[in-house]
Amino acid sequence: MDTQTSLETGHTDGPFADRSFIEFFAGIGLIHESIASFGWKCLYANDNDPKKAQAYKNNFPSVEIDERDIQKVPVEDLPAAQLATASFPCIDLSQAGGRKGIHAAHSGVVWSFLEHIESLTKLGKAPKFLLLENVAGLLTLHEGASIDILLHEISRLGYAIDLVQVDAKHFIPQARNRVFVIGVKDPELGGSAEMPDTHIRRYKVRQVYDRNRSLPWHFFDFPDLPIRQLQLSDVLLELPDDDPRWWDAERMAYFWDHLEVDHRTRLNNLVKAKATMRITAVRRGRRRGLREQIFNLRADDLASCLRTPKGGSSIQFVVQLTRGDVKVRRILGIESGRLQGVGLPSLSPDFVFPQSEQDALFGFGDAVCVPAVRWVFKHSIESYLTEVKIGAPEQTRMDFEVAV
Ligand SMILES: C[S@@+](CC[C@H](N)C(=O)[O-])C[C@H]1O[C@@H](n2cnc3c(N)ncnc32)[C@H](O)[C@@H]1O
């Protein structure tokens, strides 16, 4: 470890001192899974859902996860660390939750996170980096008021800011459009740089920048997004024809009956062509004023964004065609995990899945996509540290060009 650097950052406790993090809204641990492989060590994790905390412990037994409500955690209980992460609840920011805003009961806990950062700063224990993650809808929520106030608060706490929008579909066959806010406490950053016009900073991100040009922006040098290697067929399980999870004749009749008209035509054409393929489907409808929900098929070899399976429209289905014969079933917990980038031969093969099917669907529905987080992390915080020559322990590094 570089002693000089440790003294500069104020963290001198142990071999991972320069790559230590505390994480809030830790869930089942996919932020942890994303960044631990760069040699980062978690010093503290918090999440008040006992089932998720158990899933977290199964993977990271050395971290004692704090299960208190973040609002009840005294700052004295938080260790000094180089990074603090918050993939905070999205309920109040998304359509499904009524877009109540960043001050509403669920998503508003992000302010507790920022209060902790402020208190740590007063105690001389400010993390050098912040990483926040949430749904892309945050960019436009209430004409941008939610993201604007969030960025202003992060800059008030002394951080230069980057903001990127990354869809997991570039890494994994899942459409999952997310924003990442990266904060860096470095007085040399945050000048008057122009936001580069790249794929991850187009349209809505640029609008945020244009409204908030006076903020201390720092634009990391991200490469082009990768070309995805994994297809839906790499992620979905092959179940035997007689597996009881395939729907019976009655449910299949319901499915055909409730397919969106255009989609029924498409599926009929595939049946006539005796196609062999797998596609995903979701139920949609109530918000468009229909009395019953209807099934929509995807046409792009992707799964739709995973969500916690609380209502009918948040459940996904697999539609399998074998020489024109159609079978349908619900998506499985193991497939949800793979769609978040764990449990695949090339991606976190040893990740321990939550034990029950329901816990897996809930845990992964709410989680982050590991290779997408790794990509963002590698090209921002990791590249910053590499430039200032703080080496990660070599034995814990992976070849992420292969992994992502
Ligand atoms: C979007 S999920 C984060 C998922 C996580 N990144 C993962 O990989 O599983 C938000 C998490 O915040 C937790 N949470 C919500 N309100 C909380 C509170 N008041 N205190 C602590 N945790 C809370 C939820 O239990 C949930 O796991």
CSV table of C-alpha atoms and ligand atoms in Angstrom, one decimal:
chain,number,residue,atom,x,y,z
A,1,MET,CA,0.0,0.0,0.0
A,2,ASP,CA,1.2,3.5,-0.8
A,3,THR,CA,1.7,5.2,2.6
A,4,GLN,CA,1.7,8.7,1.1
A,5,THR,CA,-1.7,8.1,-0.3
A,6,SER,CA,-3.1,6.7,2.9
A,7,LEU,CA,-2.0,9.8,4.8
A,8,GLU,CA,-3.6,12.0,2.1
A,9,THR,CA,-6.9,10.3,2.3
A,10,GLY,CA,-6.9,10.0,6.0
A,11,HIS,CA,-7.5,6.2,5.9
A,12,THR,CA,-4.8,4.1,7.4
A,13,ASP,CA,-6.6,1.1,8.7
A,14,GLY,CA,-5.5,-2.0,7.0
A,15,PRO,CA,-4.3,-3.3,3.6
A,16,PHE,CA,-7.6,-2.3,1.8
A,17,ALA,CA,-7.6,1.2,3.4
A,18,ASP,CA,-7.6,2.9,0.0
A,19,ARG,CA,-10.3,0.8,-1.5
A,20,SER,CA,-12.8,0.6,1.4
A,21,PHE,CA,-16.5,1.3,1.1
A,22,ILE,CA,-19.7,1.7,3.2
A,23,GLU,CA,-22.9,0.8,1.5
A,24,PHE,CA,-26.5,1.9,2.1
A,25,PHE,CA,-29.6,0.2,0.7
A,26,ALA,CA,-27.4,-2.8,0.3
A,27,GLY,CA,-30.2,-5.2,-0.6
A,28,ILE,CA,-28.9,-8.6,-1.6
A,29,GLY,CA,-25.5,-7.2,-2.2
A,30,LEU,CA,-25.1,-6.7,-6.0
A,31,ILE,CA,-23.3,-3.3,-5.6
A,32,HIS,CA,-20.9,-5.2,-3.3
A,33,GLU,CA,-20.6,-8.0,-5.8
A,34,SER,CA,-19.9,-5.4,-8.5
A,35,ILE,CA,-17.0,-3.5,-6.8
A,36,ALA,CA,-15.5,-6.1,-4.5
A,37,SER,CA,-13.9,-7.8,-7.5
A,38,PHE,CA,-11.8,-4.6,-8.0
A,39,GLY,CA,-10.3,-5.2,-4.6
A,40,TRP,CA,-12.7,-3.0,-2.6
A,41,LYS,CA,-13.5,-4.0,1.0
A,42,CYS,CA,-16.8,-3.3,2.6
A,43,LEU,CA,-16.5,-1.9,6.1
A,44,TYR,CA,-20.3,-1.4,6.8
A,45,ALA,CA,-23.5,-2.3,5.0
A,46,ASN,CA,-27.1,-1.2,5.9
A,47,ASP,CA,-30.5,-2.5,4.7
A,48,ASN,CA,-33.7,-2.8,6.8
A,49,ASP,CA,-35.2,-5.8,4.9
A,50,PRO,CA,-34.4,-8.9,7.0
A,51,LYS,CA,-34.8,-11.3,4.0
A,52,LYS,CA,-32.4,-9.3,1.8
A,53,ALA,CA,-30.0,-8.9,4.7
A,54,GLN,CA,-29.9,-12.7,5.0
A,55,ALA,CA,-29.2,-13.1,1.3
A,56,TYR,CA,-26.4,-10.5,1.7
A,57,LYS,CA,-24.9,-12.4,4.6
A,58,ASN,CA,-24.9,-15.6,2.6
A,59,ASN,CA,-22.6,-14.0,0.1
A,60,PHE,CA,-20.6,-11.7,2.3
A,61,PRO,CA,-20.4,-13.4,5.8
A,62,SER,CA,-17.5,-11.2,6.9
A,63,VAL,CA,-19.7,-8.0,6.8
A,64,GLU,CA,-22.1,-7.6,9.7
A,65,ILE,CA,-25.1,-6.0,7.9
A,66,ASP,CA,-26.8,-3.3,10.0
A,67,GLU,CA,-30.6,-4.0,9.7
A,68,ARG,CA,-31.8,-0.7,11.2
A,69,ASP,CA,-33.7,1.9,9.3
A,70,ILE,CA,-31.1,4.2,7.9
A,71,GLN,CA,-32.8,7.1,9.6
A,72,LYS,CA,-32.1,5.5,13.0
A,73,VAL,CA,-28.4,4.8,12.5
A,74,PRO,CA,-26.2,7.2,14.5
A,75,VAL,CA,-23.2,8.6,12.6
A,76,GLU,CA,-20.9,7.4,15.3
A,77,ASP,CA,-21.6,3.8,14.1
A,78,LEU,CA,-20.3,4.5,10.6
A,79,PRO,CA,-16.6,3.9,9.9
A,80,ALA,CA,-14.4,6.1,7.7
A,81,ALA,CA,-14.2,4.8,4.2
A,82,GLN,CA,-13.1,5.9,0.8
A,83,LEU,CA,-16.5,5.4,-0.9
A,84,ALA,CA,-20.1,5.5,0.1
A,85,THR,CA,-22.8,3.9,-2.1
A,86,ALA,CA,-26.5,4.3,-2.3
A,87,SER,CA,-28.8,2.5,-4.8
A,88,PHE,CA,-31.7,4.0,-3.0
A,89,PRO,CA,-35.4,3.0,-3.3
A,90,CYS,CA,-37.0,3.9,-6.7
A,91,ILE,CA,-40.6,3.4,-5.7
A,92,ASP,CA,-41.5,7.1,-5.6
A,93,LEU,CA,-39.5,7.9,-8.8
A,94,SER,CA,-41.0,5.4,-11.1
A,95,GLN,CA,-44.4,5.2,-12.9
A,96,ALA,CA,-45.4,2.1,-11.0
A,97,GLY,CA,-45.1,4.1,-7.7
A,98,GLY,CA,-46.9,7.2,-8.9
A,99,ARG,CA,-43.8,9.4,-9.4
A,100,LYS,CA,-44.4,11.1,-6.0
A,101,GLY,CA,-40.8,12.4,-6.0
A,102,ILE,CA,-37.6,12.5,-4.2
A,103,HIS,CA,-39.0,13.8,-1.0
A,104,ALA,CA,-41.7,11.1,-0.7
A,105,ALA,CA,-41.5,8.4,2.1
A,106,HIS,CA,-39.6,5.7,0.2
A,107,SER,CA,-37.2,7.4,-2.1
A,108,GLY,CA,-36.8,10.3,0.3
A,109,VAL,CA,-34.5,8.1,2.5
A,110,VAL,CA,-31.7,9.3,0.1
A,111,TRP,CA,-31.7,12.5,2.3
A,112,SER,CA,-30.8,10.4,5.3
A,113,PHE,CA,-27.9,9.0,3.3
A,114,LEU,CA,-26.7,12.5,2.5
A,115,GLU,CA,-27.2,13.6,6.1
A,116,HIS,CA,-24.8,10.8,7.1
A,117,ILE,CA,-22.3,12.1,4.5
A,118,GLU,CA,-22.6,15.6,5.9
A,119,SER,CA,-22.1,14.3,9.5
A,120,LEU,CA,-19.1,12.2,8.5
A,121,THR,CA,-17.6,15.3,6.8
A,122,LYS,CA,-18.0,17.2,10.0
A,123,LEU,CA,-16.2,14.4,11.9
A,124,GLY,CA,-13.4,14.5,9.3
A,125,LYS,CA,-14.4,11.1,7.9
A,126,ALA,CA,-15.9,12.2,4.6
A,127,PRO,CA,-15.8,9.5,1.9
A,128,LYS,CA,-13.7,10.6,-1.1
A,129,PHE,CA,-16.2,9.1,-3.5
A,130,LEU,CA,-20.0,8.8,-3.7
A,131,LEU,CA,-21.9,6.4,-6.0
A,132,LEU,CA,-25.7,6.7,-6.3
A,133,GLU,CA,-27.9,4.7,-8.6
A,134,ASN,CA,-31.5,4.9,-9.6
A,135,VAL,CA,-34.1,4.7,-12.4
A,136,ALA,CA,-33.6,6.8,-15.5
A,137,GLY,CA,-37.0,8.4,-14.8
A,138,LEU,CA,-35.3,10.4,-12.1
A,139,LEU,CA,-33.8,12.6,-14.8
A,140,THR,CA,-37.2,14.0,-15.9
A,141,LEU,CA,-39.2,13.6,-12.7
A,142,HIS,CA,-41.2,16.8,-11.9
A,143,GLU,CA,-39.5,18.6,-14.8
A,144,GLY,CA,-36.1,17.7,-13.4
A,145,ALA,CA,-36.6,19.1,-10.0
A,146,SER,CA,-35.7,15.9,-8.2
A,147,ILE,CA,-32.4,15.3,-9.9
A,148,ASP,CA,-31.5,19.0,-9.7
A,149,ILE,CA,-32.0,19.2,-6.0
A,150,LEU,CA,-30.1,16.0,-5.5
A,151,LEU,CA,-27.1,17.2,-7.5
A,152,HIS,CA,-27.1,20.6,-5.7
A,153,GLU,CA,-27.0,18.9,-2.4
A,154,ILE,CA,-24.1,16.6,-3.4
A,155,SER,CA,-22.1,19.6,-4.6
A,156,ARG,CA,-22.9,21.5,-1.5
A,157,LEU,CA,-21.3,18.7,0.4
A,158,GLY,CA,-18.1,19.3,-1.5
A,159,TYR,CA,-18.2,16.8,-4.4
A,160,ALA,CA,-17.5,17.3,-8.1
A,161,ILE,CA,-20.2,15.5,-10.0
A,162,ASP,CA,-20.6,13.2,-13.0
A,163,LEU,CA,-23.9,11.9,-14.3
A,164,VAL,CA,-24.4,9.1,-16.7
A,165,GLN,CA,-27.3,7.0,-18.1
A,166,VAL,CA,-26.5,3.4,-18.8
A,167,ASP,CA,-28.8,0.7,-20.0
A,168,ALA,CA,-28.0,-2.9,-18.8
A,169,LYS,CA,-28.9,-4.2,-22.3
A,170,HIS,CA,-25.4,-3.4,-23.4
A,171,PHE,CA,-24.1,-6.1,-21.0
A,172,ILE,CA,-27.0,-8.5,-20.4
A,173,PRO,CA,-30.2,-9.3,-22.3
A,174,GLN,CA,-32.3,-7.1,-20.0
A,175,ALA,CA,-33.6,-3.6,-20.8
A,176,ARG,CA,-32.7,-1.7,-17.6
A,177,ASN,CA,-32.1,2.0,-18.0
A,178,ARG,CA,-30.4,3.5,-15.0
A,179,VAL,CA,-28.7,6.8,-13.9
A,180,PHE,CA,-25.5,6.9,-11.9
A,181,VAL,CA,-24.3,9.9,-10.0
A,182,ILE,CA,-20.6,9.8,-9.1
A,183,GLY,CA,-19.3,12.3,-6.6
A,184,VAL,CA,-15.5,13.0,-6.1
A,185,LYS,CA,-14.1,15.1,-3.3
A,186,ASP,CA,-11.1,16.6,-5.0
A,187,PRO,CA,-10.6,20.4,-5.1
A,188,GLU,CA,-8.8,20.1,-8.4
A,189,LEU,CA,-11.9,18.7,-10.1
A,190,GLY,CA,-15.2,20.5,-10.9
A,191,GLY,CA,-14.0,23.2,-13.4
A,192,SER,CA,-15.8,24.5,-16.4
A,193,ALA,CA,-15.6,21.4,-18.6
A,194,GLU,CA,-18.2,21.0,-21.4
A,195,MET,CA,-20.2,17.8,-21.1
A,196,PRO,CA,-19.0,15.5,-23.8
A,197,ASP,CA,-21.7,14.3,-26.3
A,198,THR,CA,-21.4,10.6,-25.7
A,199,HIS,CA,-23.9,7.8,-25.8
A,200,ILE,CA,-24.3,7.8,-22.0
A,201,ARG,CA,-24.8,11.5,-21.7
A,202,ARG,CA,-27.4,12.3,-24.4
A,203,TYR,CA,-30.7,14.0,-24.3
A,204,LYS,CA,-32.0,13.9,-20.8
A,205,VAL,CA,-28.6,13.9,-19.1
A,206,ARG,CA,-27.6,16.9,-21.2
A,207,GLN,CA,-30.8,18.7,-20.2
A,208,VAL,CA,-29.9,18.2,-16.6
A,209,TYR,CA,-26.4,19.6,-17.3
A,210,ASP,CA,-27.8,22.6,-19.3
A,211,ARG,CA,-30.0,23.5,-16.4
A,212,ASN,CA,-27.2,23.2,-13.8
A,213,ARG,CA,-24.1,24.4,-15.6
A,214,SER,CA,-22.9,26.2,-12.5
A,215,LEU,CA,-22.4,22.9,-10.6
A,216,PRO,CA,-18.9,21.5,-10.2
A,217,TRP,CA,-19.0,18.9,-13.1
A,218,HIS,CA,-16.2,16.4,-13.7
A,219,PHE,CA,-16.7,14.2,-16.8
A,220,PHE,CA,-14.9,10.9,-16.6
A,221,ASP,CA,-13.5,9.5,-19.8
A,222,PHE,CA,-15.9,6.6,-20.5
A,223,PRO,CA,-15.3,4.5,-23.6
A,224,ASP,CA,-18.1,3.5,-26.0
A,225,LEU,CA,-20.6,1.1,-24.5
A,226,PRO,CA,-19.6,-2.5,-25.3
A,227,ILE,CA,-21.4,-4.8,-27.8
A,228,ARG,CA,-23.3,-7.3,-25.7
A,229,GLN,CA,-22.1,-10.9,-26.0
A,230,LEU,CA,-24.8,-12.7,-24.0
A,231,GLN,CA,-28.2,-13.5,-25.7
A,232,LEU,CA,-31.5,-14.4,-24.0
A,233,SER,CA,-30.8,-18.1,-24.7
A,234,ASP,CA,-27.6,-17.9,-22.6
A,235,VAL,CA,-29.7,-16.8,-19.6
A,236,LEU,CA,-33.0,-18.8,-19.8
A,237,LEU,CA,-33.1,-22.3,-18.5
A,238,GLU,CA,-34.2,-25.1,-20.8
A,239,LEU,CA,-37.0,-26.9,-19.0
A,240,PRO,CA,-38.3,-30.3,-20.1
A,241,ASP,CA,-41.7,-30.3,-21.9
A,242,ASP,CA,-43.4,-32.0,-19.0
A,243,ASP,CA,-42.1,-29.6,-16.4
A,244,PRO,CA,-45.1,-28.5,-14.2
A,245,ARG,CA,-44.0,-24.8,-14.5
A,246,TRP,CA,-45.2,-24.7,-18.1
A,247,TRP,CA,-48.8,-23.4,-18.2
A,248,ASP,CA,-51.7,-25.9,-18.6
A,249,ALA,CA,-54.3,-25.7,-21.4
A,250,GLU,CA,-56.6,-23.4,-19.4
A,251,ARG,CA,-53.9,-20.8,-18.7
A,252,MET,CA,-52.6,-21.0,-22.3
A,253,ALA,CA,-56.1,-20.3,-23.5
A,254,TYR,CA,-56.2,-17.2,-21.2
A,255,PHE,CA,-52.8,-16.2,-22.6
A,256,TRP,CA,-53.9,-16.3,-26.2
A,257,ASP,CA,-57.1,-14.6,-25.4
A,258,HIS,CA,-55.3,-11.7,-23.6
A,259,LEU,CA,-52.5,-11.1,-26.1
A,260,GLU,CA,-52.3,-7.7,-27.6
A,261,VAL,CA,-53.9,-8.0,-31.1
A,262,ASP,CA,-50.7,-7.2,-33.1
A,263,HIS,CA,-48.7,-9.6,-30.9
A,264,ARG,CA,-51.2,-12.4,-31.4
A,265,THR,CA,-50.8,-12.0,-35.1
A,266,ARG,CA,-47.0,-12.1,-34.7
A,267,LEU,CA,-47.1,-15.2,-32.5
A,268,ASN,CA,-49.6,-16.9,-35.0
A,269,ASN,CA,-47.1,-16.2,-37.8
A,270,LEU,CA,-44.3,-17.7,-35.8
A,271,VAL,CA,-46.5,-20.8,-35.2
A,272,LYS,CA,-47.3,-21.1,-38.9
A,273,ALA,CA,-43.6,-20.8,-39.7
A,274,LYS,CA,-42.9,-23.6,-37.2
A,275,ALA,CA,-40.4,-21.3,-35.5
A,276,THR,CA,-38.1,-22.4,-32.7
A,277,MET,CA,-37.1,-19.5,-30.4
A,278,ARG,CA,-37.7,-18.0,-27.0
A,279,ILE,CA,-39.1,-14.5,-26.2
A,280,THR,CA,-40.2,-12.7,-23.1
A,281,ALA,CA,-43.6,-11.2,-22.3
A,282,VAL,CA,-45.1,-8.9,-19.8
A,283,ARG,CA,-48.6,-8.0,-18.7
A,284,ARG,CA,-49.6,-4.4,-19.3
A,285,GLY,CA,-52.8,-2.5,-19.4
A,286,ARG,CA,-54.6,-1.1,-16.4
A,287,ARG,CA,-53.0,2.3,-16.7
A,288,ARG,CA,-54.2,2.6,-20.3
A,289,GLY,CA,-57.8,2.3,-19.0
A,290,LEU,CA,-58.3,-1.4,-20.0
A,291,ARG,CA,-60.3,-3.4,-17.6
A,292,GLU,CA,-58.1,-6.4,-17.9
A,293,GLN,CA,-54.3,-6.7,-18.3
A,294,ILE,CA,-53.0,-7.8,-21.6
A,295,PHE,CA,-49.8,-9.7,-22.6
A,296,ASN,CA,-47.2,-7.9,-24.7
A,297,LEU,CA,-44.4,-9.8,-26.4
A,298,ARG,CA,-40.9,-8.3,-26.8
A,299,ALA,CA,-39.4,-8.4,-30.2
A,300,ASP,CA,-35.7,-7.6,-29.4
A,301,ASP,CA,-34.2,-10.7,-27.7
A,302,LEU,CA,-34.3,-8.9,-24.3
A,303,ALA,CA,-36.1,-9.3,-21.1
A,304,SER,CA,-38.0,-6.2,-19.8
A,305,CYS,CA,-36.7,-4.4,-16.8
A,306,LEU,CA,-36.9,-6.8,-13.8
A,307,ARG,CA,-39.1,-5.4,-11.0
A,308,THR,CA,-40.2,-6.7,-7.6
A,309,PRO,CA,-43.1,-9.0,-8.4
A,310,LYS,CA,-45.8,-7.2,-6.4
A,311,GLY,CA,-48.4,-6.6,-9.0
A,312,GLY,CA,-49.5,-8.3,-12.2
A,313,SER,CA,-47.6,-6.0,-14.5
A,314,SER,CA,-44.3,-6.6,-12.7
A,315,ILE,CA,-44.2,-10.3,-13.5
A,316,GLN,CA,-42.4,-11.5,-16.6
A,317,PHE,CA,-43.0,-14.6,-18.7
A,318,VAL,CA,-41.0,-16.8,-21.0
A,319,VAL,CA,-42.7,-17.8,-24.3
A,320,GLN,CA,-41.0,-20.8,-25.9
A,321,LEU,CA,-41.7,-21.9,-29.4
A,322,THR,CA,-40.5,-25.3,-30.5
A,323,ARG,CA,-41.2,-26.0,-34.2
A,324,GLY,CA,-44.3,-23.8,-33.8
A,325,ASP,CA,-45.5,-25.4,-30.5
A,326,VAL,CA,-46.0,-22.6,-27.9
A,327,LYS,CA,-45.4,-23.0,-24.2
A,328,VAL,CA,-45.5,-20.2,-21.5
A,329,ARG,CA,-44.2,-20.0,-17.9
A,330,ARG,CA,-43.2,-17.3,-15.4
A,331,ILE,CA,-39.6,-16.2,-15.4
A,332,LEU,CA,-37.6,-18.0,-12.7
A,333,GLY,CA,-35.5,-16.7,-9.8
A,334,ILE,CA,-32.3,-18.1,-11.3
A,335,GLU,CA,-33.0,-16.4,-14.6
A,336,SER,CA,-33.7,-13.1,-12.8
A,337,GLY,CA,-30.3,-13.5,-11.1
A,338,ARG,CA,-28.6,-14.1,-14.4
A,339,LEU,CA,-30.3,-11.1,-15.9
A,340,GLN,CA,-28.7,-9.1,-13.2
A,341,GLY,CA,-25.3,-10.6,-14.1
A,342,VAL,CA,-24.7,-13.3,-11.4
A,343,GLY,CA,-24.8,-17.0,-11.6
A,344,LEU,CA,-23.4,-17.3,-15.1
A,345,PRO,CA,-20.2,-19.1,-16.0
A,346,SER,CA,-18.6,-15.8,-17.1
A,347,LEU,CA,-20.2,-13.6,-14.4
A,348,SER,CA,-20.1,-14.2,-10.6
A,349,PRO,CA,-20.7,-18.0,-11.0
A,350,ASP,CA,-20.4,-18.6,-7.3
A,351,PHE,CA,-23.0,-16.0,-6.1
A,352,VAL,CA,-25.3,-17.7,-3.6
A,353,PHE,CA,-28.9,-17.2,-4.6
A,354,PRO,CA,-31.7,-16.4,-2.1
A,355,GLN,CA,-33.2,-19.8,-1.0
A,356,SER,CA,-36.8,-19.4,-1.9
A,357,GLU,CA,-38.1,-18.6,-5.4
A,358,GLN,CA,-40.1,-15.7,-4.1
A,359,ASP,CA,-37.1,-14.2,-2.2
A,360,ALA,CA,-34.9,-14.5,-5.4
A,361,LEU,CA,-37.6,-12.8,-7.5
A,362,PHE,CA,-38.0,-10.0,-5.0
A,363,GLY,CA,-34.2,-9.6,-4.3
A,364,PHE,CA,-33.1,-9.5,-7.9
A,365,GLY,CA,-36.1,-7.4,-9.1
A,366,ASP,CA,-34.9,-4.6,-6.8
A,367,ALA,CA,-31.1,-5.1,-7.4
A,368,VAL,CA,-28.6,-3.6,-9.8
A,369,CYS,CA,-27.1,-5.2,-12.9
A,370,VAL,CA,-23.5,-6.2,-11.9
A,371,PRO,CA,-21.7,-5.8,-15.2
A,372,ALA,CA,-23.3,-2.4,-15.8
A,373,VAL,CA,-22.2,-1.2,-12.4
A,374,ARG,CA,-18.7,-2.6,-12.9
A,375,TRP,CA,-18.4,-0.8,-16.2
A,376,VAL,CA,-19.4,2.5,-14.7
A,377,PHE,CA,-17.2,2.0,-11.7
A,378,LYS,CA,-14.2,0.9,-13.7
A,379,HIS,CA,-14.3,3.9,-16.0
A,380,SER,CA,-14.9,6.4,-13.2
A,381,ILE,CA,-13.7,5.8,-9.6
A,382,GLU,CA,-11.3,3.0,-10.5
A,383,SER,CA,-9.8,4.9,-13.4
A,384,TYR,CA,-9.4,8.0,-11.1
A,385,LEU,CA,-7.6,5.9,-8.5
A,386,THR,CA,-5.4,4.2,-11.1
A,387,GLU,CA,-4.4,7.7,-12.5
A,388,VAL,CA,-3.3,8.8,-9.1
A,389,LYS,CA,-1.5,5.5,-8.8
A,390,ILE,CA,-3.2,3.8,-5.9
A,391,GLY,CA,-2.8,0.2,-6.9
A,392,ALA,CA,-5.5,-2.4,-6.2
A,393,PRO,CA,-4.2,-5.7,-4.7
A,394,GLU,CA,-3.2,-7.6,-7.8
A,395,GLN,CA,-4.6,-10.9,-6.8
A,396,THR,CA,-8.1,-9.6,-6.5
A,397,ARG,CA,-8.2,-8.0,-10.0
A,398,MET,CA,-10.2,-9.6,-12.7
A,399,ASP,CA,-10.1,-9.1,-16.4
A,400,PHE,CA,-13.2,-7.1,-16.8
A,401,GLU,CA,-12.8,-6.7,-20.6
A,402,VAL,CA,-13.8,-10.4,-20.6
A,403,ALA,CA,-16.3,-10.2,-17.8
A,404,VAL,CA,-18.3,-7.3,-19.2
B,1,LIG,C1,-33.2,-0.5,-4.9
B,1,LIG,S1,-33.0,-1.5,-3.6
B,1,LIG,C2,-31.2,-1.7,-3.5
B,1,LIG,C3,-30.8,-3.0,-4.0
B,1,LIG,C4,-29.4,-3.3,-3.9
B,1,LIG,N1,-28.5,-2.4,-4.6
B,1,LIG,C5,-29.1,-4.8,-4.3
B,1,LIG,O1,-28.2,-5.0,-5.1
B,1,LIG,O2,-29.8,-5.7,-4.0
B,1,LIG,C6,-33.3,-0.4,-2.2
B,1,LIG,C7,-33.0,-1.1,-0.8
B,1,LIG,O3,-33.2,-0.1,0.2
B,1,LIG,C8,-33.7,-0.7,1.3
B,1,LIG,N2,-34.4,0.3,2.2
B,1,LIG,C9,-35.5,1.0,1.9
B,1,LIG,N3,-35.8,1.8,2.9
B,1,LIG,C10,-34.8,1.7,3.8
B,1,LIG,C11,-34.6,2.3,5.1
B,1,LIG,N4,-35.4,3.2,5.6
B,1,LIG,N5,-33.5,1.9,5.8
B,1,LIG,C12,-32.6,1.0,5.3
B,1,LIG,N6,-32.8,0.4,4.1
B,1,LIG,C13,-33.9,0.7,3.4
B,1,LIG,C14,-34.7,-1.8,0.8
B,1,LIG,O4,-34.8,-2.9,1.7
B,1,LIG,C15,-34.0,-2.2,-0.5
B,1,LIG,O5,-33.2,-3.4,-0.3
